[in-house]
Tab-separated table of C-alpha atoms in Angstrom:
chain	number	residue	atom	x	y	z
A	1	MET	CA	-7.713	-4.371	-7.425
A	2	GLY	CA	-5.300	-7.261	-7.214
A	3	LYS	CA	-3.379	-5.861	-4.201
A	4	PRO	CA	-3.502	-7.392	-0.711
A	5	VAL	CA	-5.330	-5.252	1.868
A	6	ILE	CA	-3.943	-4.801	5.394
A	7	ALA	CA	-6.124	-3.242	8.142
A	8	ILE	CA	-4.588	-1.682	11.277
A	9	VAL	CA	-7.026	-1.974	14.207
A	10	GLY	CA	-6.928	-1.579	17.978
A	11	ARG	CA	-7.998	0.610	20.875
A	12	PRO	CA	-7.762	4.420	20.540
A	13	ASN	CA	-4.329	5.965	21.008
A	14	VAL	CA	-2.192	2.823	20.687
A	15	GLY	CA	-0.229	4.277	17.739
A	16	LYS	CA	-2.158	3.003	14.696
A	17	SER	CA	-1.890	6.236	12.692
A	18	THR	CA	1.814	6.594	13.505
A	19	LEU	CA	2.475	3.093	12.156
A	20	PHE	CA	0.266	3.817	9.117
A	21	ASN	CA	2.286	6.943	8.293
A	22	LYS	CA	5.552	5.041	8.807
A	23	LEU	CA	4.461	2.225	6.481
A	24	ILE	CA	3.217	4.420	3.620
A	25	GLY	CA	6.068	6.912	3.966
A	26	GLU	CA	4.002	10.074	4.189
A	27	ARG	CA	1.980	11.963	6.771
A	28	ARG	CA	-1.470	10.956	5.468
A	29	ALA	CA	-3.183	10.244	8.801
A	30	ILE	CA	-3.524	12.940	11.449
A	31	VAL	CA	-1.346	12.100	14.453
A	32	GLU	CA	-2.272	13.726	17.765
A	33	ASP	CA	-2.477	12.540	21.352
A	34	THR	CA	-6.243	13.081	21.324
A	35	PRO	CA	-8.118	9.749	21.198
A	36	GLY	CA	-10.515	9.407	18.279
A	37	ILE	CA	-8.642	11.636	15.832
A	38	THR	CA	-8.877	9.016	13.079
A	39	ARG	CA	-12.619	8.493	12.761
A	40	ASP	CA	-12.884	6.925	9.322
A	41	ARG	CA	-10.849	4.471	7.317
A	42	ILE	CA	-7.845	5.981	5.522
A	43	TYR	CA	-6.077	4.174	2.690
A	44	GLY	CA	-2.452	4.219	1.556
A	45	GLU	CA	0.047	1.971	-0.197
A	46	THR	CA	3.391	0.496	0.787
A	47	GLU	CA	5.807	-1.849	-0.949
A	48	TRP	CA	7.696	-4.673	0.740
A	49	ARG	CA	9.778	-7.440	-0.832
A	50	GLY	CA	8.510	-6.485	-4.293
A	51	LYS	CA	4.804	-6.640	-3.379
A	52	THR	CA	2.482	-3.617	-3.163
A	53	LEU	CA	0.155	-3.621	-0.163
A	54	ILE	CA	-2.895	-1.438	0.502
A	55	VAL	CA	-2.876	-0.320	4.148
A	56	ILE	CA	-6.035	0.866	5.966
A	57	ASP	CA	-5.823	3.000	9.096
A	58	THR	CA	-8.959	2.835	11.252
A	59	GLY	CA	-10.498	4.714	14.138
A	60	GLY	CA	-9.871	3.170	17.557
A	61	ILE	CA	-12.335	0.438	18.508
A	62	GLU	CA	-14.283	1.014	21.726
A	63	PRO	CA	-15.984	-2.390	22.200
A	64	LYS	CA	-18.612	-1.086	24.652
A	65	THR	CA	-19.804	2.484	24.192
A	66	ASP	CA	-22.997	4.484	23.744
A	67	ASP	CA	-21.196	7.476	22.209
A	68	ILE	CA	-22.599	7.935	18.674
A	69	ILE	CA	-19.234	8.802	17.088
A	70	LEU	CA	-17.395	5.973	18.863
A	71	LYS	CA	-20.081	3.504	17.779
A	72	LYS	CA	-19.706	4.680	14.187
A	73	MET	CA	-15.923	4.348	14.486
A	74	ARG	CA	-16.399	0.757	15.617
A	75	GLU	CA	-18.636	0.109	12.589
A	76	GLN	CA	-15.984	1.578	10.277
A	77	ALA	CA	-13.315	-0.618	11.839
A	78	GLN	CA	-15.558	-3.657	11.311
A	79	ILE	CA	-15.909	-2.777	7.608
A	80	ALA	CA	-12.101	-2.497	7.373
A	81	ILE	CA	-11.756	-5.911	9.020
A	82	ASP	CA	-14.240	-7.399	6.545
A	83	THR	CA	-12.291	-5.866	3.640
A	84	ALA	CA	-8.822	-6.910	4.801
A	85	ASP	CA	-6.775	-9.942	3.857
A	86	VAL	CA	-4.551	-9.600	6.946
A	87	ILE	CA	-5.217	-7.636	10.165
A	88	LEU	CA	-2.569	-5.813	12.225
A	89	PHE	CA	-3.901	-5.785	15.793
A	90	MET	CA	-2.105	-3.063	17.763
A	91	CYS	CA	-1.746	-3.062	21.540
A	92	ASP	CA	0.214	-0.782	23.871
A	93	ILE	CA	3.023	-2.334	25.933
A	94	ARG	CA	2.946	0.628	28.343
A	95	THR	CA	-0.655	0.031	29.394
A	96	GLY	CA	-0.288	-3.742	29.240
A	97	LEU	CA	-3.029	-6.156	28.169
A	98	LEU	CA	-6.431	-4.583	28.902
A	99	ALA	CA	-9.947	-5.978	28.909
A	100	ASP	CA	-10.740	-3.998	25.735
A	101	ASP	CA	-7.793	-5.693	23.994
A	102	ARG	CA	-9.265	-9.083	24.897
A	103	ASP	CA	-12.712	-8.038	23.597
A	104	ILE	CA	-11.213	-6.844	20.301
A	105	ALA	CA	-9.241	-10.081	20.011
A	106	VAL	CA	-12.501	-12.077	20.254
A	107	MET	CA	-13.996	-9.860	17.516
A	108	LEU	CA	-10.964	-10.426	15.272
A	109	LYS	CA	-10.955	-14.196	15.748
A	110	LYS	CA	-14.578	-14.308	14.561
A	111	SER	CA	-13.456	-12.698	11.275
A	112	GLY	CA	-11.415	-15.795	10.367
A	113	LYS	CA	-8.680	-13.542	8.937
A	114	PRO	CA	-4.947	-13.896	9.723
A	115	VAL	CA	-4.087	-11.554	12.617
A	116	VAL	CA	-0.606	-10.183	13.345
A	117	PRO	CA	-0.488	-8.937	16.988
A	118	CYS	CA	1.664	-5.765	17.109
A	119	ILE	CA	2.831	-4.689	20.575
A	120	ASN	CA	3.622	-1.009	20.147
A	121	LYS	CA	5.711	1.509	22.127
A	122	ALA	CA	8.521	-0.975	22.821
A	123	ASP	CA	10.912	1.912	22.272
A	124	LYS	CA	14.123	0.363	23.666
A	125	ILE	CA	15.695	-1.494	20.751
A	126	GLY	CA	16.730	-5.033	21.604
A	127	ASP	CA	15.183	-4.820	25.068
A	128	VAL	CA	11.791	-6.541	25.167
A	129	PRO	CA	10.132	-5.920	28.548
A	130	ALA	CA	8.573	-8.743	30.523
A	131	GLU	CA	5.114	-7.234	29.843
A	132	TYR	CA	5.474	-8.284	26.197
A	133	TYR	CA	4.938	-11.949	27.014
A	134	GLU	CA	1.463	-11.455	28.508
A	135	PHE	CA	0.163	-10.680	24.995
A	136	TYR	CA	0.620	-14.357	24.124
A	137	GLU	CA	-2.564	-14.830	26.198
A	138	LEU	CA	-4.527	-13.411	23.236
A	139	GLY	CA	-4.042	-16.810	21.610
A	140	PHE	CA	-3.383	-15.874	17.973
A	141	ASP	CA	-1.576	-18.263	15.611
A	142	ILE	CA	1.083	-15.632	14.851
A	143	ASP	CA	3.494	-14.620	17.622
A	144	PRO	CA	3.216	-11.026	18.918
A	145	ILE	CA	5.751	-8.609	17.374
A	146	ALA	CA	7.275	-5.875	19.542
A	147	LEU	CA	7.758	-2.590	17.692
A	148	SER	CA	7.992	1.165	18.000
A	149	SER	CA	5.798	2.828	15.366
A	150	LEU	CA	7.279	6.176	16.414
A	151	HIS	CA	10.873	5.161	15.676
A	152	GLY	CA	10.055	2.591	12.989
A	153	SER	CA	11.853	-0.278	14.715
A	154	GLY	CA	10.114	-3.599	14.145
A	155	SER	CA	8.026	-2.396	11.174
A	156	GLY	CA	10.013	-4.641	8.816
A	157	ASP	CA	9.244	-7.643	11.038
A	158	VAL	CA	5.559	-6.697	10.886
A	159	LEU	CA	5.561	-6.560	7.072
A	160	ASP	CA	7.456	-9.870	6.881
A	161	ALA	CA	4.768	-11.450	9.053
A	162	VAL	CA	2.046	-9.931	6.843
A	163	LEU	CA	3.552	-11.407	3.661
A	164	ASP	CA	4.020	-14.780	5.347
A	165	ALA	CA	0.344	-14.742	6.379
A	166	LEU	CA	-0.970	-13.718	2.951
A	167	PRO	CA	-2.566	-16.172	0.561
A	168	ASP	CA	-0.766	-16.505	-2.801
A	169	PHE	CA	-1.914	-13.487	-4.791
A	170	GLY	CA	0.050	-14.167	-7.993
A	171	GLY	CA	0.557	-11.237	-10.361
A	172	GLU	CA	-0.744	-7.786	-9.644
A	173	ASP	CA	-2.871	-5.725	-11.983
A	174	GLU	CA	-1.814	-2.116	-11.863
A	175	ASP	CA	-4.750	0.141	-12.655
A	176	ASN	CA	-3.667	3.190	-14.608
A	177	ASP	CA	-7.208	3.984	-15.730
A	178	VAL	CA	-8.585	4.782	-12.273
A	179	ILE	CA	-10.040	8.312	-12.021
A	180	SER	CA	-9.351	9.971	-8.650
A	181	VAL	CA	-12.226	12.234	-7.584
A	182	ALA	CA	-11.902	14.668	-4.650
A	183	LEU	CA	-15.063	15.941	-2.959
A	184	ILE	CA	-14.415	19.400	-1.552
A	185	GLY	CA	-16.640	21.924	0.166
A	186	LYS	CA	-17.652	23.488	3.460
A	187	PRO	CA	-18.500	21.317	6.469
A	188	ASN	CA	-21.967	19.744	6.203
A	189	ALA	CA	-22.269	20.378	2.457
A	190	GLY	CA	-23.027	16.658	2.054
A	191	LYS	CA	-19.695	15.263	0.879
A	192	SER	CA	-19.771	12.081	2.967
A	193	SER	CA	-23.465	11.553	2.208
A	194	LEU	CA	-22.707	11.771	-1.513
A	195	VAL	CA	-19.879	9.214	-1.234
A	196	ASN	CA	-22.212	6.860	0.617
A	197	ARG	CA	-24.909	7.341	-2.051
A	198	LEU	CA	-22.442	6.743	-4.891
A	199	LEU	CA	-21.129	3.592	-3.247
A	200	GLY	CA	-24.422	2.285	-1.970
A	201	THR	CA	-22.808	1.587	1.428
A	202	ASP	CA	-22.373	3.461	4.682
A	203	ARG	CA	-18.756	4.177	3.794
A	204	CYS	CA	-18.184	7.424	5.660
A	205	ILE	CA	-19.342	8.587	9.053
A	206	VAL	CA	-22.340	10.876	8.477
A	207	SER	CA	-23.741	12.919	11.347
A	208	ASP	CA	-24.966	16.449	11.971
A	209	ILE	CA	-21.780	17.250	13.883
A	210	PRO	CA	-19.618	19.580	11.730
A	211	GLY	CA	-16.114	18.281	11.112
A	212	THR	CA	-16.977	14.597	11.472
A	213	THR	CA	-14.693	13.740	8.562
A	214	ARG	CA	-11.330	15.011	9.687
A	215	ASP	CA	-9.063	13.243	7.204
A	216	ALA	CA	-9.182	12.724	3.466
A	217	ILE	CA	-10.519	9.215	2.938
A	218	ASP	CA	-10.013	7.123	-0.210
A	219	THR	CA	-12.572	4.638	-1.487
A	220	TYR	CA	-12.180	2.523	-4.617
A	221	LEU	CA	-15.241	1.792	-6.762
A	222	GLU	CA	-15.596	-0.082	-10.032
A	223	ASN	CA	-18.862	-0.083	-12.007
A	224	GLU	CA	-20.143	-0.013	-15.569
A	225	TYR	CA	-18.829	3.560	-15.967
A	226	GLY	CA	-15.236	2.678	-15.067
A	227	LYS	CA	-12.871	2.664	-12.096
A	228	PHE	CA	-12.966	5.471	-9.556
A	229	ASN	CA	-11.154	6.454	-6.374
A	230	PHE	CA	-13.291	8.840	-4.306
A	231	ILE	CA	-11.460	11.097	-1.844
A	232	ASP	CA	-13.858	12.470	0.773
A	233	THR	CA	-12.180	15.473	2.387
A	234	ALA	CA	-12.731	17.242	5.648
A	235	GLY	CA	-14.924	20.317	5.251
A	236	ILE	CA	-12.797	23.423	4.758
A	237	ARG	CA	-13.644	26.133	7.274
A	238	ARG	CA	-12.834	29.819	7.155
A	239	GLN	CA	-9.209	30.375	8.143
A	240	SER	CA	-10.250	32.625	11.050
A	241	ARG	CA	-12.338	29.800	12.497
A	242	VAL	CA	-9.570	27.241	12.172
A	243	GLU	CA	-8.385	27.304	15.744
A	244	GLU	CA	-7.685	23.693	16.683
A	245	ARG	CA	-4.537	22.087	15.301
A	246	VAL	CA	-6.681	19.223	14.077
A	247	GLU	CA	-8.793	21.592	11.961
A	248	LYS	CA	-5.645	23.155	10.500
A	249	TYR	CA	-4.484	19.683	9.508
A	250	SER	CA	-7.858	19.105	7.857
A	251	VAL	CA	-7.577	22.194	5.643
A	252	LEU	CA	-4.092	21.123	4.602
A	253	ARG	CA	-5.344	17.592	3.943
A	254	ALA	CA	-8.135	18.894	1.703
A	255	LYS	CA	-5.589	20.875	-0.314
A	256	MET	CA	-3.466	17.741	-0.638
A	257	ALA	CA	-6.538	15.786	-1.767
A	258	VAL	CA	-7.106	18.326	-4.553
A	259	GLU	CA	-3.505	17.850	-5.680
A	260	ARG	CA	-3.981	14.060	-5.802
A	261	ALA	CA	-7.272	14.254	-7.700
A	262	ASP	CA	-7.995	14.075	-11.422
A	263	VAL	CA	-11.479	15.568	-10.986
A	264	CYS	CA	-12.908	17.737	-8.188
A	265	LEU	CA	-16.566	17.742	-7.151
A	266	ILE	CA	-17.194	21.150	-5.588
A	267	MET	CA	-20.085	20.672	-3.163
A	268	VAL	CA	-22.336	23.694	-2.600
A	269	ASP	CA	-25.282	23.707	-0.167
A	270	ALA	CA	-28.372	24.777	-2.165
A	271	ASN	CA	-29.891	26.341	0.980
A	272	GLU	CA	-26.989	28.782	1.286
A	273	GLY	CA	-25.962	29.317	-2.331
A	274	VAL	CA	-22.364	30.153	-3.209
A	275	THR	CA	-20.709	31.825	-0.211
A	276	GLU	CA	-17.295	33.503	0.009
A	277	GLN	CA	-15.999	30.298	1.532
A	278	ASP	CA	-17.277	28.300	-1.466
A	279	GLU	CA	-15.471	30.721	-3.771
A	280	ARG	CA	-12.219	30.129	-1.895
A	281	ILE	CA	-12.662	26.347	-1.974
A	282	ALA	CA	-13.482	26.318	-5.702
A	283	GLY	CA	-10.383	28.475	-6.214
A	284	LEU	CA	-8.222	25.648	-4.821
A	285	ALA	CA	-9.347	23.350	-7.642
A	286	HIS	CA	-9.084	26.073	-10.292
A	287	GLU	CA	-5.578	27.161	-9.261
A	288	ALA	CA	-4.441	23.531	-9.161
A	289	GLY	CA	-5.660	23.143	-12.757
A	290	LYS	CA	-8.131	20.375	-11.937
A	291	ALA	CA	-11.166	19.368	-13.968
A	292	SER	CA	-14.210	20.267	-11.867
A	293	ILE	CA	-17.948	19.780	-11.549
A	294	ILE	CA	-20.008	22.128	-9.368
A	295	CYS	CA	-22.559	20.038	-7.432
A	296	ILE	CA	-25.492	21.951	-5.959
A	297	ASN	CA	-26.529	19.549	-3.199
A	298	LYS	CA	-29.783	19.416	-1.196
A	299	TRP	CA	-31.704	20.557	-4.280
A	300	ASP	CA	-34.688	18.532	-2.992
A	301	LEU	CA	-35.108	21.089	-0.173
A	302	ILE	CA	-35.519	24.078	-2.502
A	303	GLU	CA	-38.970	25.366	-3.476
A	304	LYS	CA	-38.956	25.742	-7.247
A	305	ASP	CA	-40.800	27.358	-10.108
A	306	ASN	CA	-39.904	27.426	-13.815
A	307	ARG	CA	-37.245	30.132	-13.252
A	308	THR	CA	-35.468	28.700	-10.174
A	309	THR	CA	-32.830	26.598	-11.953
A	310	ASN	CA	-31.888	29.305	-14.470
A	311	GLU	CA	-31.649	31.999	-11.794
A	312	PHE	CA	-29.575	29.773	-9.502
A	313	THR	CA	-27.252	28.875	-12.397
A	314	LYS	CA	-26.766	32.565	-13.218
A	315	ASP	CA	-25.982	33.364	-9.558
A	316	VAL	CA	-23.448	30.522	-9.332
A	317	TYR	CA	-21.540	31.594	-12.437
A	318	THR	CA	-21.631	35.233	-11.293
A	319	SER	CA	-19.962	34.240	-8.012
A	320	LEU	CA	-17.576	31.762	-9.674
A	321	SER	CA	-16.856	33.882	-12.738
A	322	TYR	CA	-13.437	32.252	-13.186
A	323	MET	CA	-15.079	28.796	-13.502
A	324	GLN	CA	-17.513	29.334	-16.360
A	325	TYR	CA	-16.084	26.134	-17.882
A	326	ALA	CA	-17.278	23.904	-15.002
A	327	PRO	CA	-20.605	22.089	-15.569
A	328	LEU	CA	-23.315	22.540	-12.957
A	329	MET	CA	-25.323	19.642	-11.537
A	330	PHE	CA	-28.322	19.938	-9.230
A	331	ILE	CA	-28.362	16.854	-7.003
A	332	SER	CA	-29.587	15.425	-3.724
A	333	ALA	CA	-27.233	13.045	-1.933
A	334	LYS	CA	-30.071	12.256	0.470
A	335	THR	CA	-32.679	11.178	-2.132
A	336	GLY	CA	-30.235	10.152	-4.869
A	337	GLN	CA	-31.629	12.704	-7.349
A	338	ARG	CA	-29.316	12.828	-10.442
A	339	VAL	CA	-26.460	11.211	-8.478
A	340	ASP	CA	-26.056	8.355	-10.979
A	341	LYS	CA	-25.470	10.909	-13.754
A	342	LEU	CA	-22.371	12.120	-11.920
A	343	PHE	CA	-20.366	9.119	-13.148
A	344	GLU	CA	-20.926	10.124	-16.795
A	345	GLN	CA	-19.977	13.734	-16.049
A	346	ILE	CA	-16.839	12.682	-14.174
A	347	LYS	CA	-15.760	10.526	-17.127
A	348	TYR	CA	-16.598	13.323	-19.563
A	349	VAL	CA	-14.635	16.112	-17.837
A	350	HIS	CA	-11.729	13.715	-17.229
A	351	ASN	CA	-11.613	12.976	-20.973
A	352	GLN	CA	-11.779	16.708	-21.696
A	353	THR	CA	-8.851	17.586	-19.424
A	354	SER	CA	-6.832	14.690	-20.929
A	355	MET	CA	-7.500	15.715	-24.548
A	356	ARG	CA	-4.569	16.296	-26.924
A	357	VAL	CA	-4.873	18.396	-30.069
A	358	SER	CA	-2.400	18.209	-32.953
A	359	THR	CA	-0.228	21.242	-33.696
A	360	GLY	CA	-1.691	21.429	-37.207
A	361	MET	CA	-5.278	21.720	-35.933
A	362	LEU	CA	-4.254	24.247	-33.287
A	363	ASN	CA	-2.619	26.526	-35.847
A	364	ASP	CA	-5.675	26.329	-38.101
A	365	VAL	CA	-7.731	27.642	-35.168
A	366	LEU	CA	-5.067	30.272	-34.430
A	367	ALA	CA	-5.025	31.525	-38.032
A	368	ASP	CA	-8.821	31.779	-38.043
A	369	ALA	CA	-8.817	33.618	-34.696
A	370	VAL	CA	-6.197	36.158	-35.846
A	371	SER	CA	-8.078	36.819	-39.079
A	372	ARG	CA	-11.302	37.496	-37.174
A	373	VAL	CA	-9.820	39.735	-34.458
A	374	GLN	CA	-6.532	41.470	-35.165
A	375	PRO	CA	-3.855	41.085	-32.439
A	376	PRO	CA	-3.290	44.210	-30.295
A	377	SER	CA	-0.622	46.807	-31.029
A	378	ASP	CA	1.160	49.487	-29.042
A	379	LYS	CA	3.117	52.511	-30.327
A	380	GLY	CA	3.317	51.131	-33.832
A	381	ARG	CA	4.345	47.644	-32.768
A	382	ARG	CA	1.825	44.903	-33.436
A	383	LEU	CA	1.699	41.507	-31.758
A	384	LYS	CA	2.660	38.662	-34.060
A	385	ILE	CA	1.776	35.098	-33.000
A	386	TYR	CA	3.975	32.652	-34.915
A	387	TYR	CA	2.464	29.349	-33.867
A	388	MET	CA	0.872	27.400	-31.019
A	389	THR	CA	1.500	23.900	-29.693
A	390	GLN	CA	0.144	21.827	-26.815
A	391	SER	CA	2.772	21.041	-24.177
A	392	SER	CA	0.756	18.954	-21.680
A	393	VAL	CA	-2.645	17.770	-20.477
A	394	ALA	CA	-4.534	17.896	-17.145
A	395	PRO	CA	-4.891	20.812	-17.499
A	396	PRO	CA	-4.525	21.304	-21.270
A	397	THR	CA	-1.552	23.650	-21.598
A	398	PHE	CA	-0.669	25.526	-24.791
A	399	VAL	CA	2.514	27.395	-25.630
A	400	LEU	CA	2.166	30.384	-27.984
A	401	PHE	CA	5.295	31.823	-29.589
A	402	CYS	CA	5.145	35.517	-30.385
A	403	ASN	CA	7.374	38.517	-31.178
A	404	ASN	CA	6.646	40.465	-27.974
A	405	ALA	CA	5.108	38.941	-24.841
A	406	GLU	CA	4.210	42.366	-23.408
A	407	LEU	CA	1.847	42.999	-26.332
A	408	PHE	CA	-0.031	39.742	-25.636
A	409	HIS	CA	-2.642	41.340	-23.382
A	410	PHE	CA	-4.778	39.268	-21.024
A	411	SER	CA	-7.932	40.095	-22.980
A	412	TYR	CA	-6.468	38.650	-26.180
A	413	GLN	CA	-5.322	35.549	-24.286
A	414	ARG	CA	-8.903	35.119	-23.084
A	415	TYR	CA	-10.091	35.490	-26.700
A	416	ILE	CA	-7.700	32.723	-27.847
A	417	GLU	CA	-8.873	30.509	-24.964
A	418	ASN	CA	-12.505	31.038	-25.972
A	419	CYS	CA	-11.674	30.106	-29.573
A	420	LEU	CA	-10.074	26.866	-28.332
A	421	ARG	CA	-13.144	26.067	-26.231
A	422	THR	CA	-15.533	26.837	-29.086
A	423	THR	CA	-13.656	24.483	-31.422
A	424	PHE	CA	-12.562	21.638	-29.143
A	425	GLY	CA	-14.809	21.867	-26.067
A	426	PHE	CA	-12.544	21.449	-23.048
A	427	LYS	CA	-15.696	21.440	-20.912
A	428	GLY	CA	-15.025	21.170	-17.198
A	429	THR	CA	-11.291	21.908	-17.322
A	430	PRO	CA	-9.160	25.034	-16.954
A	431	ILE	CA	-6.886	25.912	-19.868
A	432	ARG	CA	-3.358	27.249	-19.380
A	433	LEU	CA	-1.694	29.508	-21.950
A	434	VAL	CA	2.087	29.984	-21.802
A	435	ILE	CA	3.435	32.944	-23.785
A	436	ARG	CA	6.960	32.639	-25.188
A	437	GLN	CA	8.789	35.514	-26.865
A	438	LYS	CA	10.757	34.491	-29.917
A	439	GLY	CA	12.775	36.480	-32.431
A	440	SER	CA	14.082	40.034	-32.605
A	441	GLU	CA	12.689	43.008	-30.693
A	442	ASN	CA	12.517	44.786	-34.079
A	443	ASP	CA	9.941	42.354	-35.473
A	444	GLU	CA	6.807	44.187	-36.454
């Protein structure tokens, strides 16, 4: 991508996520006092001295553990280390130098990457405690930097050290043609498994424990289909079941992921069909105006005959009646069935939601539509539509100027939308119609 990558690693609860949020300037990572909140790698960007840096927040490394989640967290941290150009190794000045810190230091030295030791929770500005000096025992080439990730003091020194440690990157290539894809759905619908299948690597933690992915996680991928940024979101639970603060954060994070996305993959478990919760989740993408693909996952587990696919399709569109425009794909993240075809569909619906139509062509369609079905009237007043123009894309938004907005009934708006879809496609994307009243009330 042409941007240096910085990984923040260390034991659980030393303040990695707090520093990550401080560096990228937004609350992307969940910050709680519970160890192990950040289980996967989370990506963000920061700019320092005119250079853009990609920052990775990682789950805390437990060097020796048999816990399945902690072991997976350690694997994720190792992948982040392998990906990084510079590593920020965070320790806690309050606990002092621990045996786990020494074990992690050995692991980092084996990577051969530049390591900036960050001694966190030095909250008294200008007063470096004596405990700070014991971290020199770690034996890194770069001197330890005392900081407070909570207050932000010392973060500039950390970024200066990062830039000094970086190889010469030269010019940066800004990618404006990257498609951001959010995977949304209930817990255990297979979102993380699908990301791993798409990437061909064990990118996300996958286990049978619901809620394993608590944050929205970004992963960049470039292949023959183009450039993609996949955002794997925490499974969205029913609001009544969202009791822990962490789960509430996760729902909010999934909503934020939808806002950041160009395309949403709505994951539905084939064993359960479309539930009320799936309807609510799909509604997030629809209301945000995002291009969407409905992915029926675990299709390999369904017993089929020659009517199964058609009947399932009918049931899906009955439940998601407001998303008739979204294409349906029957996939299996586990076996890889039809997963490769997702890239083509993502590109296709992204092109559809980005499509612009000239005002001349739009008004040809409008004239044809009005001649086929006369606009509604009320008490002797008939709706007159003067012209239509496209105001924006993603979603395609059209402004229609008329004599009386009250006469422009919803049913006729739906008719105009259908005419637009019949002529231009707009497959996979919502369409927005904005009605503007123009002219005198006495127009007939």
